[in-house]
Amino acid sequence: GANTLTATMSTGWWGGAISGRYGSNSAYRAKLVLQYADGSSETIGTDTTWKTALQGPVISGDIYQGEIYNGGADTSYRLNGYDDSKWYFANKDTQFKGEIVSQIGPSIRVREDLELGVKSATVYDGAVNETANQYGNINVTGTYGADESFTLAPGQKAVIDFGQNFAGWDEITVEGAKGTVITMRHGEMLNDNDGLKSRGNDGPEGSIYTANLRSAAATGTYILSGEGVETYHSTHTFYGFRYSEISTTAPVTIHG
């Protein structure tokens, strides 16, 4: 029967901000080895007969900057029989002059035994007690436990506390209108001391502190498909964080 093989590309270590941009092009190299019942085999490798397009749910992905993912994107190209007549034949990449070898060390894997649950969620709208010398304190409008759902409106932000710093990604389950943009900023600590500016705070007490990230955005962006309850986590980046600060462009329900 028919089979379809697809791959989604982003900048990674080769062309992203973390690497100093060794190359300007992203490339994909793979081989499919088929083993037949009679003992013979066939190898199908990537070449210029493969096709490519700027299409798919991952709009951008970068280890420093984060990921933008369109949950409403058309992914029918992953199915057998897709019409790729408007796609382009791939070019051979000639930028890299080194040798490609198998990964040294263990493969990346999801460690479910290290999964962290949400400790608390704090929703706020702006700040109070602001002065010339301090950002003040977040204006808390709601606090929620680990398994509680809540509504988030434009202008509000939700600070999610996972209880400890770790390297990984956060998963969000959300419900809202199609095209709504959810933004998830990440930080290792919160601003404190009433947002005292001389202390180095970059926002009101209780908001996430990101000045130490320098130019790294460390931000995940998810665009809703509007098809009921949606769950998203990044696949082309990861973060070092304890707190995730969520904002939205339209009212949404964040499920616990």
PDB file of C-alpha atoms in Angstrom, residues 45-236:
ATOM      1  CA  GLY A  45      17.366   8.349   0.660  1.00  0.00           C
ATOM      2  CA  THR A  46      16.617  12.042   0.467  1.00  0.00           C
ATOM      3  CA  ASP A  47      17.556  13.657  -2.845  1.00  0.00           C
ATOM      4  CA  THR A  48      16.282  16.304  -5.260  1.00  0.00           C
ATOM      5  CA  THR A  49      13.229  14.205  -6.174  1.00  0.00           C
ATOM      6  CA  TRP A  50      11.776  14.971  -2.728  1.00  0.00           C
ATOM      7  CA  LYS A  51       9.510  17.985  -2.364  1.00  0.00           C
ATOM      8  CA  THR A  52       9.397  20.864   0.088  1.00  0.00           C
ATOM      9  CA  ALA A  53       7.166  23.791   1.055  1.00  0.00           C
ATOM     10  CA  LEU A  54       6.856  26.507   3.676  1.00  0.00           C
ATOM     11  CA  GLN A  55       3.875  24.816   5.229  1.00  0.00           C
ATOM     12  CA  GLY A  56       2.911  23.156   8.472  1.00  0.00           C
ATOM     13  CA  PRO A  57       2.070  24.007  12.079  1.00  0.00           C
ATOM     14  CA  VAL A  58       5.579  24.996  13.251  1.00  0.00           C
ATOM     15  CA  ILE A  59       5.991  28.590  12.090  1.00  0.00           C
ATOM     16  CA  SER A  60       9.347  28.967  13.845  1.00  0.00           C
ATOM     17  CA  GLY A  61      11.407  27.062  16.379  1.00  0.00           C
ATOM     18  CA  ASP A  62      14.603  28.125  18.104  1.00  0.00           C
ATOM     19  CA  ILE A  63      16.354  26.939  21.260  1.00  0.00           C
ATOM     20  CA  TYR A  64      16.797  30.503  22.578  1.00  0.00           C
ATOM     21  CA  GLN A  65      13.730  32.239  21.191  1.00  0.00           C
ATOM     22  CA  GLY A  66      11.087  29.524  21.593  1.00  0.00           C
ATOM     23  CA  GLU A  67       8.442  28.166  19.271  1.00  0.00           C
ATOM     24  CA  ILE A  68       5.430  29.488  17.360  1.00  0.00           C
ATOM     25  CA  TYR A  69       2.887  26.769  16.589  1.00  0.00           C
ATOM     26  CA  ASN A  70      -0.344  27.127  14.598  1.00  0.00           C
ATOM     27  CA  GLY A  71      -2.836  24.579  15.906  1.00  0.00           C
ATOM     28  CA  GLY A  72      -5.173  25.375  13.014  1.00  0.00           C
ATOM     29  CA  ALA A  73      -2.642  24.705  10.256  1.00  0.00           C
ATOM     30  CA  ASP A  74      -3.500  22.350   7.408  1.00  0.00           C
ATOM     31  CA  THR A  75      -1.567  19.108   7.983  1.00  0.00           C
ATOM     32  CA  SER A  76      -3.221  17.049   5.235  1.00  0.00           C
ATOM     33  CA  TYR A  77       0.186  16.786   3.545  1.00  0.00           C
ATOM     34  CA  ARG A  78       0.941  14.031   6.064  1.00  0.00           C
ATOM     35  CA  LEU A  79      -1.751  11.816   4.531  1.00  0.00           C
ATOM     36  CA  ASN A  80      -1.504   9.461   1.569  1.00  0.00           C
ATOM     37  CA  GLY A  81      -2.760  10.931  -1.694  1.00  0.00           C
ATOM     38  CA  TYR A  82      -1.963  14.569  -0.889  1.00  0.00           C
ATOM     39  CA  ASP A  83      -1.645  16.791  -3.971  1.00  0.00           C
ATOM     40  CA  ASP A  84       1.892  18.212  -3.805  1.00  0.00           C
ATOM     41  CA  SER A  85       1.852  19.642  -7.343  1.00  0.00           C
ATOM     42  CA  LYS A  86       2.349  23.174  -5.971  1.00  0.00           C
ATOM     43  CA  TRP A  87       5.333  22.142  -3.842  1.00  0.00           C
ATOM     44  CA  TYR A  88       8.937  22.645  -4.963  1.00  0.00           C
ATOM     45  CA  PHE A  89      11.574  20.011  -5.588  1.00  0.00           C
ATOM     46  CA  ALA A  90      14.266  20.124  -2.940  1.00  0.00           C
ATOM     47  CA  ASN A  91      17.689  21.632  -3.591  1.00  0.00           C
ATOM     48  CA  LYS A  92      20.929  19.998  -2.531  1.00  0.00           C
ATOM     49  CA  ASP A  93      22.428  21.852   0.430  1.00  0.00           C
ATOM     50  CA  THR A  94      26.119  22.673  -0.064  1.00  0.00           C
ATOM     51  CA  GLN A  95      26.770  24.913   2.955  1.00  0.00           C
ATOM     52  CA  PHE A  96      27.923  22.222   5.355  1.00  0.00           C
ATOM     53  CA  LYS A  97      31.388  20.874   4.509  1.00  0.00           C
ATOM     54  CA  GLY A  98      31.870  18.529   7.465  1.00  0.00           C
ATOM     55  CA  GLU A  99      31.002  14.902   8.041  1.00  0.00           C
ATOM     56  CA  ILE A 100      27.600  13.829   9.335  1.00  0.00           C
ATOM     57  CA  VAL A 101      27.903  11.030  11.880  1.00  0.00           C
ATOM     58  CA  SER A 102      25.529   9.221  14.206  1.00  0.00           C
ATOM     59  CA  GLN A 103      24.762  10.915  17.509  1.00  0.00           C
ATOM     60  CA  ILE A 104      27.323  10.206  20.213  1.00  0.00           C
ATOM     61  CA  GLY A 105      25.630   9.352  23.490  1.00  0.00           C
ATOM     62  CA  PRO A 106      22.110   8.327  24.454  1.00  0.00           C
ATOM     63  CA  SER A 107      19.104   9.426  22.426  1.00  0.00           C
ATOM     64  CA  ILE A 108      16.772  12.121  23.704  1.00  0.00           C
ATOM     65  CA  ARG A 109      13.732  10.637  25.405  1.00  0.00           C
ATOM     66  CA  VAL A 110      10.747  11.839  27.376  1.00  0.00           C
ATOM     67  CA  ARG A 111      11.230  11.087  31.085  1.00  0.00           C
ATOM     68  CA  GLU A 112       7.709  10.679  32.425  1.00  0.00           C
ATOM     69  CA  ASP A 113       9.179   9.832  35.833  1.00  0.00           C
ATOM     70  CA  LEU A 114      10.552  13.380  36.011  1.00  0.00           C
ATOM     71  CA  GLU A 115       7.275  15.075  35.070  1.00  0.00           C
ATOM     72  CA  LEU A 116       6.296  17.997  37.304  1.00  0.00           C
ATOM     73  CA  GLY A 117       2.736  18.977  38.083  1.00  0.00           C
ATOM     74  CA  VAL A 118       1.426  22.519  38.527  1.00  0.00           C
ATOM     75  CA  LYS A 119       1.663  23.748  42.132  1.00  0.00           C
ATOM     76  CA  SER A 120      -0.452  26.877  41.710  1.00  0.00           C
ATOM     77  CA  ALA A 121      -1.772  29.436  39.231  1.00  0.00           C
ATOM     78  CA  THR A 122      -2.091  33.157  39.976  1.00  0.00           C
ATOM     79  CA  VAL A 123      -4.067  35.419  37.642  1.00  0.00           C
ATOM     80  CA  TYR A 124      -3.383  39.152  37.717  1.00  0.00           C
ATOM     81  CA  ASP A 125      -4.366  42.303  35.854  1.00  0.00           C
ATOM     82  CA  GLY A 126      -1.753  45.055  35.874  1.00  0.00           C
ATOM     83  CA  ALA A 127      -0.011  46.345  38.990  1.00  0.00           C
ATOM     84  CA  VAL A 128      -0.725  48.318  42.152  1.00  0.00           C
ATOM     85  CA  ASN A 129       1.482  50.450  44.430  1.00  0.00           C
ATOM     86  CA  GLU A 130       3.678  51.673  41.611  1.00  0.00           C
ATOM     87  CA  THR A 131       6.092  54.539  42.315  1.00  0.00           C
ATOM     88  CA  ALA A 132       9.012  56.149  40.548  1.00  0.00           C
ATOM     89  CA  ASN A 133      11.361  53.713  42.281  1.00  0.00           C
ATOM     90  CA  GLN A 134       9.350  50.494  42.191  1.00  0.00           C
ATOM     91  CA  TYR A 135       7.108  48.573  39.808  1.00  0.00           C
ATOM     92  CA  GLY A 136       4.747  47.736  42.655  1.00  0.00           C
ATOM     93  CA  ASN A 137       2.877  44.459  43.065  1.00  0.00           C
ATOM     94  CA  ILE A 138       0.781  42.413  40.688  1.00  0.00           C
ATOM     95  CA  ASN A 139      -2.963  43.080  40.993  1.00  0.00           C
ATOM     96  CA  VAL A 140      -4.155  39.549  41.799  1.00  0.00           C
ATOM     97  CA  THR A 141      -7.637  38.698  40.532  1.00  0.00           C
ATOM     98  CA  GLY A 142      -7.631  34.958  41.227  1.00  0.00           C
ATOM     99  CA  THR A 143      -5.593  32.069  42.627  1.00  0.00           C
ATOM    100  CA  TYR A 144      -6.098  28.430  41.652  1.00  0.00           C
ATOM    101  CA  GLY A 145      -4.872  25.007  42.675  1.00  0.00           C
ATOM    102  CA  ALA A 146      -3.171  22.364  40.564  1.00  0.00           C
ATOM    103  CA  ASP A 147      -6.311  20.774  39.105  1.00  0.00           C
ATOM    104  CA  GLU A 148      -8.533  23.842  38.851  1.00  0.00           C
ATOM    105  CA  SER A 149      -9.612  25.367  35.538  1.00  0.00           C
ATOM    106  CA  PHE A 150      -9.967  29.119  35.104  1.00  0.00           C
ATOM    107  CA  THR A 151     -10.804  31.753  32.517  1.00  0.00           C
ATOM    108  CA  LEU A 152      -8.130  34.122  31.232  1.00  0.00           C
ATOM    109  CA  ALA A 153      -9.070  37.369  29.474  1.00  0.00           C
ATOM    110  CA  PRO A 154      -7.015  39.735  27.304  1.00  0.00           C
ATOM    111  CA  GLY A 155      -4.954  42.041  29.513  1.00  0.00           C
ATOM    112  CA  GLN A 156      -4.711  39.446  32.255  1.00  0.00           C
ATOM    113  CA  LYS A 157      -1.743  37.174  32.882  1.00  0.00           C
ATOM    114  CA  ALA A 158      -1.519  33.847  34.673  1.00  0.00           C
ATOM    115  CA  VAL A 159       1.662  32.892  36.533  1.00  0.00           C
ATOM    116  CA  ILE A 160       2.012  29.104  36.712  1.00  0.00           C
ATOM    117  CA  ASP A 161       4.356  27.747  39.403  1.00  0.00           C
ATOM    118  CA  PHE A 162       5.841  24.266  38.895  1.00  0.00           C
ATOM    119  CA  GLY A 163       7.605  24.273  42.256  1.00  0.00           C
ATOM    120  CA  GLN A 164      11.239  24.058  41.133  1.00  0.00           C
ATOM    121  CA  ASN A 165      13.573  25.004  38.315  1.00  0.00           C
ATOM    122  CA  PHE A 166      14.016  22.401  35.606  1.00  0.00           C
ATOM    123  CA  ALA A 167      14.860  21.991  31.914  1.00  0.00           C
ATOM    124  CA  GLY A 168      12.000  20.889  29.695  1.00  0.00           C
ATOM    125  CA  TRP A 169       8.729  22.191  28.306  1.00  0.00           C
ATOM    126  CA  ASP A 170       5.307  23.033  29.681  1.00  0.00           C
ATOM    127  CA  GLU A 171       2.078  21.545  28.351  1.00  0.00           C
ATOM    128  CA  ILE A 172      -1.109  23.588  28.210  1.00  0.00           C
ATOM    129  CA  THR A 173      -4.698  22.400  27.756  1.00  0.00           C
ATOM    130  CA  VAL A 174      -6.887  25.263  26.587  1.00  0.00           C
ATOM    131  CA  GLU A 175     -10.248  26.023  24.993  1.00  0.00           C
ATOM    132  CA  GLY A 176     -11.109  29.120  23.001  1.00  0.00           C
ATOM    133  CA  ALA A 177     -11.968  30.683  19.657  1.00  0.00           C
ATOM    134  CA  LYS A 178     -10.088  29.931  16.451  1.00  0.00           C
ATOM    135  CA  GLY A 179      -7.127  32.244  15.878  1.00  0.00           C
ATOM    136  CA  THR A 180      -6.684  33.136  19.553  1.00  0.00           C
ATOM    137  CA  VAL A 181      -2.989  33.537  20.344  1.00  0.00           C
ATOM    138  CA  ILE A 182      -1.681  32.103  23.612  1.00  0.00           C
ATOM    139  CA  THR A 183       1.745  33.355  24.725  1.00  0.00           C
ATOM    140  CA  MET A 184       3.821  31.511  27.331  1.00  0.00           C
ATOM    141  CA  ARG A 185       6.875  33.320  28.703  1.00  0.00           C
ATOM    142  CA  HIS A 186       9.293  31.423  30.931  1.00  0.00           C
ATOM    143  CA  GLY A 187      11.423  32.447  33.900  1.00  0.00           C
ATOM    144  CA  GLU A 188      13.400  30.917  36.740  1.00  0.00           C
ATOM    145  CA  MET A 189      12.233  33.353  39.425  1.00  0.00           C
ATOM    146  CA  LEU A 190       9.704  36.075  40.221  1.00  0.00           C
ATOM    147  CA  ASN A 191      10.235  39.772  40.789  1.00  0.00           C
ATOM    148  CA  ASP A 192      10.196  40.660  44.511  1.00  0.00           C
ATOM    149  CA  ASN A 193      10.599  43.525  47.038  1.00  0.00           C
ATOM    150  CA  ASP A 194       7.620  45.480  45.660  1.00  0.00           C
ATOM    151  CA  GLY A 195       9.363  45.502  42.277  1.00  0.00           C
ATOM    152  CA  LEU A 196      12.163  47.710  43.605  1.00  0.00           C
ATOM    153  CA  LYS A 197      14.024  48.939  40.510  1.00  0.00           C
ATOM    154  CA  SER A 198      17.367  49.440  42.265  1.00  0.00           C
ATOM    155  CA  ARG A 199      17.337  45.734  43.139  1.00  0.00           C
ATOM    156  CA  GLY A 200      17.244  44.849  39.436  1.00  0.00           C
ATOM    157  CA  ASN A 201      13.603  43.857  39.162  1.00  0.00           C
ATOM    158  CA  ASP A 202      12.087  44.159  35.687  1.00  0.00           C
ATOM    159  CA  GLY A 203       8.425  44.155  36.735  1.00  0.00           C
ATOM    160  CA  PRO A 204       6.019  44.165  39.671  1.00  0.00           C
ATOM    161  CA  GLU A 205       6.465  41.708  42.523  1.00  0.00           C
ATOM    162  CA  GLY A 206       4.861  38.394  41.596  1.00  0.00           C
ATOM    163  CA  SER A 207       5.497  38.670  37.841  1.00  0.00           C
ATOM    164  CA  ILE A 208       8.191  36.575  36.177  1.00  0.00           C
ATOM    165  CA  TYR A 209      11.725  37.951  36.111  1.00  0.00           C
ATOM    166  CA  THR A 210      13.355  37.677  32.671  1.00  0.00           C
ATOM    167  CA  ALA A 211      16.202  40.222  32.672  1.00  0.00           C
ATOM    168  CA  ASN A 212      18.694  37.379  33.182  1.00  0.00           C
ATOM    169  CA  LEU A 213      17.599  35.854  29.869  1.00  0.00           C
ATOM    170  CA  ARG A 214      19.170  38.805  28.020  1.00  0.00           C
ATOM    171  CA  SER A 215      18.225  38.521  24.349  1.00  0.00           C
ATOM    172  CA  ALA A 216      16.592  35.074  24.647  1.00  0.00           C
ATOM    173  CA  ALA A 217      12.810  35.340  24.309  1.00  0.00           C
ATOM    174  CA  ALA A 218      12.212  31.847  25.760  1.00  0.00           C
ATOM    175  CA  THR A 219       8.591  32.168  24.643  1.00  0.00           C
ATOM    176  CA  GLY A 220       6.109  29.634  23.373  1.00  0.00           C
ATOM    177  CA  THR A 221       3.261  30.849  21.157  1.00  0.00           C
ATOM    178  CA  TYR A 222       0.240  28.717  20.312  1.00  0.00           C
ATOM    179  CA  ILE A 223      -2.508  29.697  17.859  1.00  0.00           C
ATOM    180  CA  LEU A 224      -5.791  27.931  18.616  1.00  0.00           C
ATOM    181  CA  SER A 225      -7.645  25.878  16.034  1.00  0.00           C
ATOM    182  CA  GLY A 226     -10.929  26.545  17.854  1.00  0.00           C
ATOM    183  CA  GLU A 227     -11.880  22.870  17.699  1.00  0.00           C
ATOM    184  CA  GLY A 228     -12.802  22.224  21.331  1.00  0.00           C
ATOM    185  CA  VAL A 229     -10.223  21.408  23.993  1.00  0.00           C
ATOM    186  CA  GLU A 230      -6.654  21.623  22.664  1.00  0.00           C
ATOM    187  CA  THR A 231      -3.395  20.464  24.231  1.00  0.00           C
ATOM    188  CA  TYR A 232      -0.016  21.822  23.182  1.00  0.00           C
ATOM    189  CA  HIS A 233       3.619  21.553  24.154  1.00  0.00           C
ATOM    190  CA  SER A 234       6.656  22.610  22.150  1.00  0.00           C
ATOM    191  CA  THR A 235       8.550  20.055  20.074  1.00  0.00           C
ATOM    192  CA  HIS A 236      11.259  22.259  18.535  1.00  0.00           C
TER     193      HIS A 236
END
